[in-house]
N, C-alpha and C. Protein backbone atom coordinates (compact mmCIF):
# COMPACT_ATOMS: atom_id res chain seq x y z
N MET A 1 88.88 99.93 69.35
CA MET A 1 88.30 98.67 69.74
C MET A 1 89.44 97.72 70.09
N GLN A 2 89.18 96.84 71.01
CA GLN A 2 90.21 95.88 71.39
C GLN A 2 90.42 94.86 70.28
N THR A 3 91.62 94.29 70.24
CA THR A 3 92.00 93.33 69.22
C THR A 3 93.00 92.34 69.81
N THR A 4 93.13 91.20 69.18
CA THR A 4 94.14 90.24 69.61
C THR A 4 95.47 90.49 68.91
N ALA A 5 95.51 91.45 67.98
CA ALA A 5 96.71 91.70 67.18
C ALA A 5 97.80 92.45 67.94
N THR A 6 97.46 93.07 69.05
CA THR A 6 98.44 93.80 69.86
C THR A 6 98.03 93.74 71.32
N SER A 7 98.87 94.23 72.18
CA SER A 7 98.58 94.16 73.62
C SER A 7 97.53 95.18 74.03
N LEU A 8 96.87 94.89 75.14
CA LEU A 8 95.90 95.83 75.69
C LEU A 8 96.59 97.14 76.07
N GLN A 9 97.83 97.07 76.49
CA GLN A 9 98.61 98.27 76.83
C GLN A 9 98.76 99.17 75.60
N ASN A 10 99.08 98.60 74.45
CA ASN A 10 99.20 99.39 73.21
C ASN A 10 97.86 99.98 72.79
N ILE A 11 96.80 99.20 72.94
CA ILE A 11 95.46 99.67 72.59
C ILE A 11 95.09 100.87 73.47
N THR A 12 95.31 100.74 74.76
CA THR A 12 94.99 101.82 75.70
C THR A 12 95.83 103.06 75.43
N LYS A 13 97.11 102.88 75.19
CA LYS A 13 98.01 104.00 74.90
C LYS A 13 97.54 104.76 73.66
N THR A 14 97.20 104.04 72.63
CA THR A 14 96.71 104.66 71.39
C THR A 14 95.39 105.39 71.64
N GLY A 15 94.49 104.76 72.38
CA GLY A 15 93.22 105.40 72.72
C GLY A 15 93.42 106.68 73.51
N ASN A 16 94.37 106.67 74.42
CA ASN A 16 94.67 107.88 75.21
C ASN A 16 95.16 109.02 74.32
N ILE A 17 96.00 108.70 73.35
CA ILE A 17 96.50 109.72 72.41
C ILE A 17 95.35 110.30 71.59
N ILE A 18 94.50 109.43 71.07
CA ILE A 18 93.35 109.89 70.28
C ILE A 18 92.44 110.75 71.14
N GLU A 19 92.18 110.31 72.36
CA GLU A 19 91.30 111.05 73.26
C GLU A 19 91.87 112.44 73.59
N GLU A 20 93.16 112.53 73.81
CA GLU A 20 93.80 113.81 74.10
C GLU A 20 93.73 114.75 72.90
N CYS A 21 93.96 114.24 71.71
CA CYS A 21 93.84 115.06 70.49
C CYS A 21 92.41 115.56 70.33
N ALA A 22 91.45 114.68 70.54
CA ALA A 22 90.03 115.07 70.42
C ALA A 22 89.67 116.14 71.44
N ARG A 23 90.17 115.99 72.66
CA ARG A 23 89.89 116.98 73.70
C ARG A 23 90.42 118.35 73.30
N LYS A 24 91.63 118.39 72.77
CA LYS A 24 92.23 119.65 72.33
C LYS A 24 91.45 120.29 71.19
N MET A 25 90.80 119.46 70.38
CA MET A 25 90.02 119.96 69.24
C MET A 25 88.55 120.14 69.59
N ASN A 26 88.20 119.87 70.86
CA ASN A 26 86.81 119.95 71.31
C ASN A 26 85.89 119.04 70.49
N VAL A 27 86.36 117.82 70.28
CA VAL A 27 85.62 116.83 69.50
C VAL A 27 85.30 115.64 70.40
N LEU A 28 84.08 115.16 70.32
CA LEU A 28 83.68 113.98 71.06
C LEU A 28 84.39 112.75 70.50
N VAL A 29 84.90 111.94 71.38
CA VAL A 29 85.47 110.66 70.97
C VAL A 29 84.82 109.57 71.83
N ILE A 30 84.44 108.50 71.20
CA ILE A 30 83.89 107.35 71.91
C ILE A 30 84.96 106.27 71.91
N ARG A 31 85.42 105.92 73.07
CA ARG A 31 86.51 104.96 73.23
C ARG A 31 85.98 103.54 73.05
N GLN A 32 86.13 103.03 71.84
CA GLN A 32 85.67 101.66 71.60
C GLN A 32 86.56 100.62 72.25
N ASP A 33 87.72 101.02 72.74
CA ASP A 33 88.50 100.07 73.53
C ASP A 33 87.87 99.89 74.91
N LYS A 34 86.98 100.83 75.28
CA LYS A 34 86.28 100.75 76.56
C LYS A 34 84.81 100.38 76.37
N ILE A 35 84.18 100.91 75.32
CA ILE A 35 82.77 100.66 75.06
C ILE A 35 82.66 99.83 73.79
N SER A 36 82.66 98.54 73.95
CA SER A 36 82.60 97.62 72.81
C SER A 36 82.34 96.22 73.34
N CYS A 37 81.72 95.41 72.54
CA CYS A 37 81.52 94.02 72.94
C CYS A 37 82.79 93.20 72.76
N VAL A 38 83.74 93.69 71.97
CA VAL A 38 84.98 92.96 71.71
C VAL A 38 85.95 93.19 72.86
N LYS A 39 86.26 92.12 73.56
CA LYS A 39 87.22 92.15 74.66
C LYS A 39 88.37 91.23 74.30
N ARG A 40 89.57 91.78 74.30
CA ARG A 40 90.76 91.05 73.89
C ARG A 40 90.90 89.72 74.62
N SER A 41 90.73 89.74 75.93
CA SER A 41 90.93 88.53 76.74
C SER A 41 89.97 87.40 76.34
N ILE A 42 88.77 87.77 75.96
CA ILE A 42 87.78 86.76 75.53
C ILE A 42 88.09 86.27 74.13
N GLU A 43 88.39 87.20 73.23
CA GLU A 43 88.65 86.83 71.84
C GLU A 43 89.92 85.98 71.70
N LEU A 44 90.87 86.12 72.61
CA LEU A 44 92.07 85.28 72.59
C LEU A 44 91.72 83.81 72.85
N ARG A 45 90.72 83.58 73.70
CA ARG A 45 90.31 82.22 74.04
C ARG A 45 89.33 81.64 73.04
N ARG A 46 88.39 82.49 72.60
CA ARG A 46 87.34 82.01 71.70
C ARG A 46 86.81 83.20 70.91
N LYS A 47 86.81 83.09 69.62
CA LYS A 47 86.30 84.16 68.76
C LYS A 47 84.78 84.24 68.94
N THR A 48 84.34 85.23 69.71
CA THR A 48 82.93 85.39 70.03
C THR A 48 82.28 86.46 69.16
N TYR A 49 82.92 87.61 69.08
CA TYR A 49 82.36 88.73 68.33
C TYR A 49 83.23 89.13 67.14
N THR A 50 84.29 88.38 66.89
CA THR A 50 85.15 88.66 65.73
C THR A 50 85.36 87.40 64.91
N ALA A 51 85.75 87.62 63.67
CA ALA A 51 86.08 86.49 62.80
C ALA A 51 87.54 86.07 63.00
N ASP A 52 88.38 87.05 63.36
CA ASP A 52 89.82 86.80 63.40
C ASP A 52 90.53 87.47 64.58
N GLY A 53 89.78 87.95 65.54
CA GLY A 53 90.38 88.64 66.68
C GLY A 53 90.43 90.15 66.51
N THR A 54 90.14 90.63 65.30
CA THR A 54 90.16 92.06 65.02
C THR A 54 88.86 92.53 64.36
N HIS A 55 88.47 91.89 63.29
CA HIS A 55 87.31 92.31 62.50
C HIS A 55 86.04 91.65 63.03
N THR A 56 85.04 92.48 63.33
CA THR A 56 83.81 91.94 63.90
C THR A 56 83.09 91.03 62.93
N ASN A 57 82.44 90.00 63.49
CA ASN A 57 81.52 89.18 62.71
C ASN A 57 80.16 89.88 62.76
N SER A 58 79.13 89.30 62.17
CA SER A 58 77.83 89.98 62.12
C SER A 58 77.25 90.19 63.52
N LYS A 59 77.44 89.23 64.40
CA LYS A 59 76.96 89.36 65.78
C LYS A 59 77.67 90.52 66.49
N GLY A 60 78.99 90.61 66.32
CA GLY A 60 79.76 91.68 66.95
C GLY A 60 79.44 93.05 66.37
N ALA A 61 79.27 93.11 65.05
CA ALA A 61 78.95 94.38 64.40
C ALA A 61 77.59 94.89 64.88
N HIS A 62 76.63 94.00 64.98
CA HIS A 62 75.30 94.40 65.45
C HIS A 62 75.35 94.89 66.89
N LYS A 63 76.00 94.12 67.74
CA LYS A 63 76.06 94.50 69.15
C LYS A 63 76.82 95.82 69.33
N ASN A 64 77.92 96.00 68.62
CA ASN A 64 78.65 97.27 68.70
C ASN A 64 77.79 98.42 68.18
N GLY A 65 77.03 98.19 67.13
CA GLY A 65 76.14 99.22 66.59
C GLY A 65 75.13 99.68 67.62
N VAL A 66 74.55 98.73 68.33
CA VAL A 66 73.58 99.06 69.38
C VAL A 66 74.25 99.85 70.50
N MET A 67 75.43 99.40 70.90
CA MET A 67 76.16 100.08 71.98
C MET A 67 76.56 101.50 71.57
N LEU A 68 77.05 101.66 70.35
CA LEU A 68 77.45 102.99 69.87
C LEU A 68 76.26 103.91 69.71
N ALA A 69 75.15 103.39 69.20
CA ALA A 69 73.94 104.21 69.06
C ALA A 69 73.50 104.74 70.41
N GLN A 70 73.54 103.91 71.43
CA GLN A 70 73.15 104.33 72.77
C GLN A 70 74.11 105.39 73.31
N GLU A 71 75.39 105.18 73.08
CA GLU A 71 76.40 106.14 73.55
C GLU A 71 76.23 107.49 72.85
N ILE A 72 75.98 107.48 71.56
CA ILE A 72 75.75 108.73 70.82
C ILE A 72 74.49 109.41 71.33
N LYS A 73 73.44 108.63 71.54
CA LYS A 73 72.19 109.17 72.07
C LYS A 73 72.43 109.82 73.43
N ASN A 74 73.19 109.17 74.28
CA ASN A 74 73.49 109.73 75.61
C ASN A 74 74.21 111.07 75.51
N HIS A 75 75.10 111.22 74.55
CA HIS A 75 75.87 112.46 74.41
C HIS A 75 75.07 113.56 73.72
N THR A 76 74.15 113.22 72.84
CA THR A 76 73.39 114.25 72.13
C THR A 76 72.21 114.76 72.95
N LEU A 77 71.82 114.04 73.98
CA LEU A 77 70.70 114.47 74.81
C LEU A 77 71.14 115.27 76.03
N LYS A 78 72.44 115.52 76.16
CA LYS A 78 72.95 116.29 77.31
C LYS A 78 72.68 117.76 77.15
């Protein structure tokens, strides 16, 4: 998931490493840096879905839960 604690470049690099490891292990990975309501650029200006730029507030947790449930549903119905 994106955060204000580090750069988007570091977040993407880490996500790429995790995704490559998962691919080698034949494990599904959902990239929350790509599929999430938390966007670093927005949270830097105004905490919308996080309490502190990293940890989701109740609104962010709920919205991420809905998004993740849909993503899991999409992958299990293939």
